[in-house]
Amino acid sequence: MIEQVAAWLQESRHTVAFTGAGISTESGIPDFRSPGGIWSDTDPVMFQDFVASAEARDEYWRQKSAAYREYSEAKPNGGHEILAAWESRGLLQGVITQNIDGLHQQAGSTEVQEIHGTARVVSCLDCGFRDDAGKWVGKYFETGAAPRCPSCAGPLKHATISFGQDLDKLVLGNCSRWSRECELLLVMGSSLAVRPAADLPVLAKQTGSRVVIINRAPTALDDMADLVIHGGLGDTLATVNAILPQVEHTAQDPRDG
Ligand code: NAD
Ligand code: ZN
């Protein structure tokens, strides 16, 4: 199966990676739905509550500031690094990620669509002011209160998509386009339970792409995929990468039949 993935990667003229929390667990960031994952002991703050209530904003900042420490100390792992290397070798055209940790970019990936935004930045819901998140997390730890925008006093929030919040239309449009344009979609480390993100592999498949899923646990879309590998990402990607040079390149568009 690993040889098949390597062969498809070599022959595809347009490959996109679609990643979830599972690509960052080997950097020490817990995922959501594995046992011991983030939601096993925390209830998320819904976007509507964040907008409506000062208590909800304080609770949001309490949760997000703790999580930010985890993200800001984490380093990219071998999986992130292999995807960045494939981009620079021209084997991968981009990464669509559900992650908010910024580790793909830290590893060197430049073509990245963050469908759920980024925790590295905060933005004002009223005027769009944006700033480095670390500074505002520091202020939260000093005061214990949700910070307000320095230019308009509106509520500051991490530039991530909360439950109940609309996705960024521009980013979602780019993700849809990439999913339609690719010949190979490598889906990695996602339970594929969150929509509309999980619709993207379906869109890719419907528009003629091969879809490979690499994930420890079974996913909602395993039946639809051309190939499924149930395994750890670091090891699996390292093995694909190691055999890549020996795989013969036979450029053929799967949509040619
Ligand atoms: P998820 O928790 O629903 O699923 C993660 C999947 O990855 C699981 O099925 C698990 O079996 C698999 N997995 C975990 N470690 C793995 C490894 N080393 N190798 C292979 N597979 C592994 O996560 P999701 O599908 O991304 O959806 C949850 C939402 O959580 C996303 O919207 C994302 O924004 C958010 N989230 C992000 C981070 C982050 O930025 N690092 C962390 C947690 C949650
Ligand atoms: Zn503002």
CSV table of C-alpha atoms and ligand atoms in Angstrom, one decimal:
chain,number,residue,atom,x,y,z
A,1,MET,CA,0.0,0.0,0.0
A,2,ILE,CA,2.8,2.3,0.8
A,3,GLU,CA,4.4,1.7,-2.6
A,4,GLN,CA,1.1,2.5,-4.2
A,5,VAL,CA,0.9,5.8,-2.4
A,6,ALA,CA,4.5,6.6,-3.5
A,7,ALA,CA,3.7,5.7,-7.1
A,8,TRP,CA,0.5,7.8,-7.2
A,9,LEU,CA,2.4,10.7,-5.7
A,10,GLN,CA,5.1,10.5,-8.4
A,11,GLU,CA,2.6,10.3,-11.2
A,12,SER,CA,0.2,13.0,-10.0
A,13,ARG,CA,0.6,16.4,-11.6
A,14,HIS,CA,-1.4,18.1,-8.8
A,15,THR,CA,-1.3,16.8,-5.3
A,16,VAL,CA,-2.9,18.4,-2.2
A,17,ALA,CA,-2.6,17.3,1.4
A,18,PHE,CA,-5.6,17.6,3.7
A,19,THR,CA,-4.5,17.5,7.4
A,20,GLY,CA,-6.2,17.4,10.8
A,21,ALA,CA,-5.2,17.3,14.4
A,22,GLY,CA,-3.5,13.9,14.0
A,23,ILE,CA,-0.6,15.3,12.1
A,24,SER,CA,0.3,17.4,15.2
A,25,THR,CA,-0.1,14.8,17.9
A,26,GLU,CA,3.5,13.7,17.3
A,27,SER,CA,4.5,17.3,18.2
A,28,GLY,CA,2.8,16.8,21.6
A,29,ILE,CA,-0.5,18.6,20.8
A,30,PRO,CA,-3.5,16.5,21.7
A,31,ASP,CA,-6.2,15.9,19.0
A,32,PHE,CA,-9.9,16.3,19.7
A,33,ARG,CA,-11.5,13.0,19.5
A,34,SER,CA,-8.9,10.4,20.6
A,35,PRO,CA,-9.2,9.3,24.3
A,36,GLY,CA,-7.6,12.0,26.4
A,37,GLY,CA,-8.2,14.5,23.6
A,38,ILE,CA,-9.1,18.1,24.2
A,39,TRP,CA,-12.9,17.7,24.5
A,40,SER,CA,-12.6,14.9,27.0
A,41,ASP,CA,-12.3,17.6,29.8
A,42,THR,CA,-13.4,21.0,28.2
A,43,ASP,CA,-16.6,22.3,26.8
A,44,PRO,CA,-15.9,24.7,23.9
A,45,VAL,CA,-17.3,28.3,24.0
A,46,MET,CA,-19.9,28.7,21.2
A,47,PHE,CA,-19.4,31.8,19.0
A,48,GLN,CA,-22.9,33.1,19.8
A,49,ASP,CA,-22.1,33.0,23.6
A,50,PHE,CA,-18.7,34.7,23.0
A,51,VAL,CA,-20.5,37.6,21.2
A,52,ALA,CA,-23.3,37.8,23.8
A,53,SER,CA,-21.6,37.4,27.2
A,54,ALA,CA,-18.6,38.8,29.1
A,55,GLU,CA,-18.4,35.6,31.2
A,56,ALA,CA,-18.2,33.5,28.0
A,57,ARG,CA,-15.4,35.7,26.7
A,58,ASP,CA,-13.4,35.3,29.9
A,59,GLU,CA,-13.9,31.5,29.8
A,60,TYR,CA,-12.9,31.5,26.1
A,61,TRP,CA,-9.7,33.4,26.9
A,62,ARG,CA,-9.0,31.0,29.9
A,63,GLN,CA,-9.2,28.0,27.6
A,64,LYS,CA,-7.5,29.5,24.6
A,65,SER,CA,-4.6,31.0,26.6
A,66,ALA,CA,-3.8,27.5,28.1
A,67,ALA,CA,-4.0,26.0,24.6
A,68,TYR,CA,-1.8,28.7,23.1
A,69,ARG,CA,1.0,27.8,25.5
A,70,GLU,CA,0.9,24.3,24.1
A,71,TYR,CA,0.9,25.5,20.5
A,72,SER,CA,3.6,28.1,20.9
A,73,GLU,CA,6.0,25.6,22.5
A,74,ALA,CA,5.4,22.8,20.0
A,75,LYS,CA,7.8,22.2,17.2
A,76,PRO,CA,7.0,20.7,13.7
A,77,ASN,CA,7.5,16.9,13.6
A,78,GLY,CA,8.8,14.6,10.8
A,79,GLY,CA,5.3,14.5,9.1
A,80,HIS,CA,5.1,18.3,8.8
A,81,GLU,CA,8.7,18.4,7.5
A,82,ILE,CA,8.2,15.8,4.8
A,83,LEU,CA,5.1,17.7,3.5
A,84,ALA,CA,7.2,20.9,3.3
A,85,ALA,CA,10.0,19.0,1.5
A,86,TRP,CA,7.6,17.6,-1.0
A,87,GLU,CA,6.3,21.1,-1.7
A,88,SER,CA,9.8,22.4,-2.4
A,89,ARG,CA,10.5,19.4,-4.6
A,90,GLY,CA,7.3,20.1,-6.6
A,91,LEU,CA,5.6,16.9,-5.5
A,92,LEU,CA,2.9,18.7,-3.5
A,93,GLN,CA,1.0,21.8,-4.6
A,94,GLY,CA,-0.4,22.7,-1.2
A,95,VAL,CA,-1.8,21.8,2.2
A,96,ILE,CA,-5.3,22.4,3.3
A,97,THR,CA,-5.3,22.1,7.1
A,98,GLN,CA,-7.9,22.1,9.8
A,99,ASN,CA,-5.2,22.8,12.3
A,100,ILE,CA,-4.8,26.1,14.0
A,101,ASP,CA,-1.3,25.5,15.3
A,102,GLY,CA,0.7,27.0,12.5
A,103,LEU,CA,3.1,24.1,12.4
A,104,HIS,CA,2.9,23.4,8.7
A,105,GLN,CA,4.2,27.0,8.0
A,106,GLN,CA,6.9,26.6,10.7
A,107,ALA,CA,8.1,23.4,8.9
A,108,GLY,CA,8.4,25.4,5.7
A,109,SER,CA,5.2,24.8,3.8
A,110,THR,CA,4.2,28.0,2.1
A,111,GLU,CA,1.0,27.1,0.2
A,112,VAL,CA,-1.3,26.5,3.2
A,113,GLN,CA,-5.0,27.1,3.5
A,114,GLU,CA,-6.0,27.2,7.2
A,115,ILE,CA,-9.7,26.3,6.9
A,116,HIS,CA,-10.3,26.8,10.6
A,117,GLY,CA,-8.0,29.9,10.9
A,118,THR,CA,-5.0,30.3,13.1
A,119,ALA,CA,-4.4,30.5,16.9
A,120,ARG,CA,-1.2,32.5,16.2
A,121,VAL,CA,-3.1,35.7,15.6
A,122,VAL,CA,-5.9,37.5,17.4
A,123,SER,CA,-8.4,39.7,15.6
A,124,CYS,CA,-11.1,42.2,16.6
A,125,LEU,CA,-14.6,41.2,15.8
A,126,ASP,CA,-15.7,44.8,15.3
A,127,CYS,CA,-12.9,46.5,13.3
A,128,GLY,CA,-10.7,43.6,12.0
A,129,PHE,CA,-7.6,44.8,13.9
A,130,ARG,CA,-5.0,41.9,13.9
A,131,ASP,CA,-2.0,41.2,16.1
A,132,ASP,CA,0.3,38.5,17.3
A,133,ALA,CA,-1.6,36.2,19.7
A,134,GLY,CA,1.3,35.8,22.1
A,135,LYS,CA,1.2,39.4,23.2
A,136,TRP,CA,-2.5,39.2,24.1
A,137,VAL,CA,-2.3,35.9,25.8
A,138,GLY,CA,0.4,37.5,28.0
A,139,LYS,CA,-1.9,40.4,28.8
A,140,TYR,CA,-4.7,37.9,29.6
A,141,PHE,CA,-2.4,36.1,32.1
A,142,GLU,CA,-1.6,39.5,33.7
A,143,THR,CA,-5.2,40.6,34.1
A,144,GLY,CA,-7.4,37.4,34.0
A,145,ALA,CA,-9.9,39.3,31.8
A,146,ALA,CA,-10.7,38.9,28.1
A,147,PRO,CA,-8.7,41.7,26.3
A,148,ARG,CA,-10.3,44.4,24.2
A,149,CYS,CA,-9.2,45.9,20.9
A,150,PRO,CA,-6.7,48.8,21.3
A,151,SER,CA,-8.3,50.8,18.5
A,152,CYS,CA,-12.0,50.3,19.0
A,153,ALA,CA,-12.5,48.4,22.3
A,154,GLY,CA,-14.3,45.6,20.5
A,155,PRO,CA,-13.9,42.0,21.6
A,156,LEU,CA,-10.6,40.4,20.6
A,157,LYS,CA,-10.7,36.7,19.6
A,158,HIS,CA,-8.2,34.3,18.3
A,159,ALA,CA,-8.4,34.2,14.5
A,160,THR,CA,-9.8,30.7,14.6
A,161,ILE,CA,-13.3,29.5,13.6
A,162,SER,CA,-15.3,28.7,16.8
A,163,PHE,CA,-18.2,26.3,16.9
A,164,GLY,CA,-21.2,28.3,15.5
A,165,GLN,CA,-19.0,30.8,13.5
A,166,ASP,CA,-19.0,31.0,9.7
A,167,LEU,CA,-15.9,30.0,7.8
A,168,ASP,CA,-13.9,32.6,5.9
A,169,LYS,CA,-15.5,32.5,2.4
A,170,LEU,CA,-12.3,33.3,0.6
A,171,VAL,CA,-10.4,30.5,2.3
A,172,LEU,CA,-13.2,28.0,1.9
A,173,GLY,CA,-13.4,29.0,-1.8
A,174,ASN,CA,-9.6,28.3,-2.2
A,175,CYS,CA,-10.0,25.0,-0.4
A,176,SER,CA,-12.9,24.0,-2.7
A,177,ARG,CA,-10.9,25.0,-5.8
A,178,TRP,CA,-7.8,23.1,-4.7
A,179,SER,CA,-10.0,20.0,-4.0
A,180,ARG,CA,-11.5,20.2,-7.5
A,181,GLU,CA,-8.2,20.8,-9.2
A,182,CYS,CA,-6.1,18.1,-7.6
A,183,GLU,CA,-5.4,14.6,-9.0
A,184,LEU,CA,-4.4,13.2,-5.7
A,185,LEU,CA,-5.6,14.2,-2.3
A,186,LEU,CA,-3.7,12.8,0.7
A,187,VAL,CA,-6.0,13.0,3.7
A,188,MET,CA,-4.0,12.7,7.0
A,189,GLY,CA,-4.8,12.7,10.7
A,190,SER,CA,-8.5,13.7,10.6
A,191,SER,CA,-11.5,11.8,11.9
A,192,LEU,CA,-13.4,13.6,9.0
A,193,ALA,CA,-16.2,14.4,11.4
A,194,VAL,CA,-16.2,18.2,11.1
A,195,ARG,CA,-18.1,19.7,8.2
A,196,PRO,CA,-17.8,21.5,5.8
A,197,ALA,CA,-14.1,20.6,6.0
A,198,ALA,CA,-14.9,16.9,5.6
A,199,ASP,CA,-16.8,17.6,2.4
A,200,LEU,CA,-13.6,18.5,0.7
A,201,PRO,CA,-12.3,14.9,0.2
A,202,VAL,CA,-15.8,14.0,-1.1
A,203,LEU,CA,-15.6,17.0,-3.6
A,204,ALA,CA,-12.1,15.9,-4.7
A,205,LYS,CA,-13.3,12.3,-5.3
A,206,GLN,CA,-16.4,13.5,-7.2
A,207,THR,CA,-14.2,15.7,-9.5
A,208,GLY,CA,-11.8,12.9,-10.5
A,209,SER,CA,-9.1,12.9,-7.9
A,210,ARG,CA,-7.7,9.8,-6.2
A,211,VAL,CA,-8.2,10.0,-2.4
A,212,VAL,CA,-5.8,8.4,0.0
A,213,ILE,CA,-6.6,8.4,3.8
A,214,ILE,CA,-3.8,7.8,6.3
A,215,ASN,CA,-5.1,7.8,9.8
A,216,ARG,CA,-4.7,5.7,13.0
A,217,ALA,CA,-8.4,5.2,13.6
A,218,PRO,CA,-11.1,4.4,10.9
A,219,THR,CA,-12.8,7.6,9.5
A,220,ALA,CA,-16.2,8.4,8.2
A,221,LEU,CA,-15.0,8.4,4.6
A,222,ASP,CA,-12.8,5.2,4.5
A,223,ASP,CA,-15.3,3.5,2.2
A,224,MET,CA,-15.1,6.3,-0.4
A,225,ALA,CA,-11.2,6.4,-0.5
A,226,ASP,CA,-9.1,4.7,-3.2
A,227,LEU,CA,-6.7,3.5,-0.5
A,228,VAL,CA,-6.7,3.6,3.3
A,229,ILE,CA,-3.7,3.1,5.6
A,230,HIS,CA,-4.4,2.7,9.3
A,231,GLY,CA,-1.1,3.8,10.9
A,232,GLY,CA,0.9,6.5,12.5
A,233,LEU,CA,1.7,9.5,10.3
A,234,GLY,CA,5.3,10.0,11.2
A,235,ASP,CA,6.3,6.5,10.3
A,236,THR,CA,4.0,6.1,7.3
A,237,LEU,CA,5.2,9.4,5.6
A,238,ALA,CA,8.8,8.6,6.4
A,239,THR,CA,8.4,5.2,4.7
A,240,VAL,CA,6.7,6.7,1.6
A,241,ASN,CA,9.4,9.4,1.5
A,242,ALA,CA,12.2,6.8,1.7
A,243,ILE,CA,11.0,4.7,-1.2
A,244,LEU,CA,10.0,7.7,-3.4
A,245,PRO,CA,13.2,8.0,-5.5
A,246,GLN,CA,12.9,4.3,-6.5
A,247,VAL,CA,9.4,4.7,-7.9
A,248,GLU,CA,9.2,5.2,-11.6
A,249,HIS,CA,7.5,8.4,-12.8
A,250,THR,CA,4.7,7.7,-15.2
A,251,ALA,CA,2.8,11.0,-15.7
A,252,GLN,CA,-0.8,10.0,-16.2
A,253,ASP,CA,-3.9,11.9,-15.3
A,254,PRO,CA,-6.3,9.6,-13.4
A,255,ARG,CA,-9.2,11.5,-15.1
A,256,ASP,CA,-8.0,10.2,-18.5
A,257,GLY,CA,-9.5,6.9,-17.4
B,1,NAD,P1,-9.9,14.7,15.3
B,1,NAD,O1,-9.4,14.8,16.7
B,1,NAD,O2,-11.3,14.6,15.1
B,1,NAD,O3,-9.2,13.5,14.6
B,1,NAD,C1,-7.8,13.2,14.6
B,1,NAD,C2,-7.6,11.9,14.0
B,1,NAD,O4,-6.2,11.7,13.9
B,1,NAD,C3,-8.1,10.7,14.8
B,1,NAD,O5,-9.0,9.9,14.0
B,1,NAD,C4,-6.9,9.9,15.2
B,1,NAD,O6,-7.1,8.5,15.1
B,1,NAD,C5,-5.9,10.4,14.2
B,1,NAD,N1,-4.5,10.5,14.7
B,1,NAD,C6,-4.0,11.0,15.9
B,1,NAD,N2,-2.7,11.0,15.9
B,1,NAD,C7,-2.3,10.3,14.8
B,1,NAD,C8,-1.0,10.0,14.3
B,1,NAD,N3,0.1,10.3,14.9
B,1,NAD,N4,-1.0,9.3,13.1
B,1,NAD,C9,-2.1,9.0,12.4
B,1,NAD,N5,-3.3,9.4,12.8
B,1,NAD,C10,-3.4,10.0,14.0
B,1,NAD,O7,-9.3,16.0,14.6
B,1,NAD,P2,-9.7,16.7,13.2
B,1,NAD,O8,-10.3,15.7,12.3
B,1,NAD,O9,-8.6,17.6,12.8
B,1,NAD,O10,-11.0,17.6,13.6
B,1,NAD,C11,-11.0,18.3,14.8
B,1,NAD,C12,-10.9,19.8,14.8
B,1,NAD,O11,-9.9,20.0,15.8
B,1,NAD,C13,-10.3,20.6,13.6
B,1,NAD,O12,-11.2,21.5,13.2
B,1,NAD,C14,-9.1,21.4,14.1
B,1,NAD,O13,-9.3,22.7,13.9
B,1,NAD,C15,-9.1,21.2,15.6
B,1,NAD,N6,-7.9,20.9,16.3
B,1,NAD,C16,-6.7,21.4,15.9
B,1,NAD,C17,-5.6,21.0,16.6
B,1,NAD,C18,-4.3,21.6,16.1
B,1,NAD,O14,-4.2,22.7,15.5
B,1,NAD,N7,-3.2,20.9,16.3
B,1,NAD,C19,-5.6,20.2,17.7
B,1,NAD,C20,-6.9,19.7,18.1
B,1,NAD,C21,-8.0,20.1,17.4
B,2,ZN,ZN,-11.4,46.8,16.9
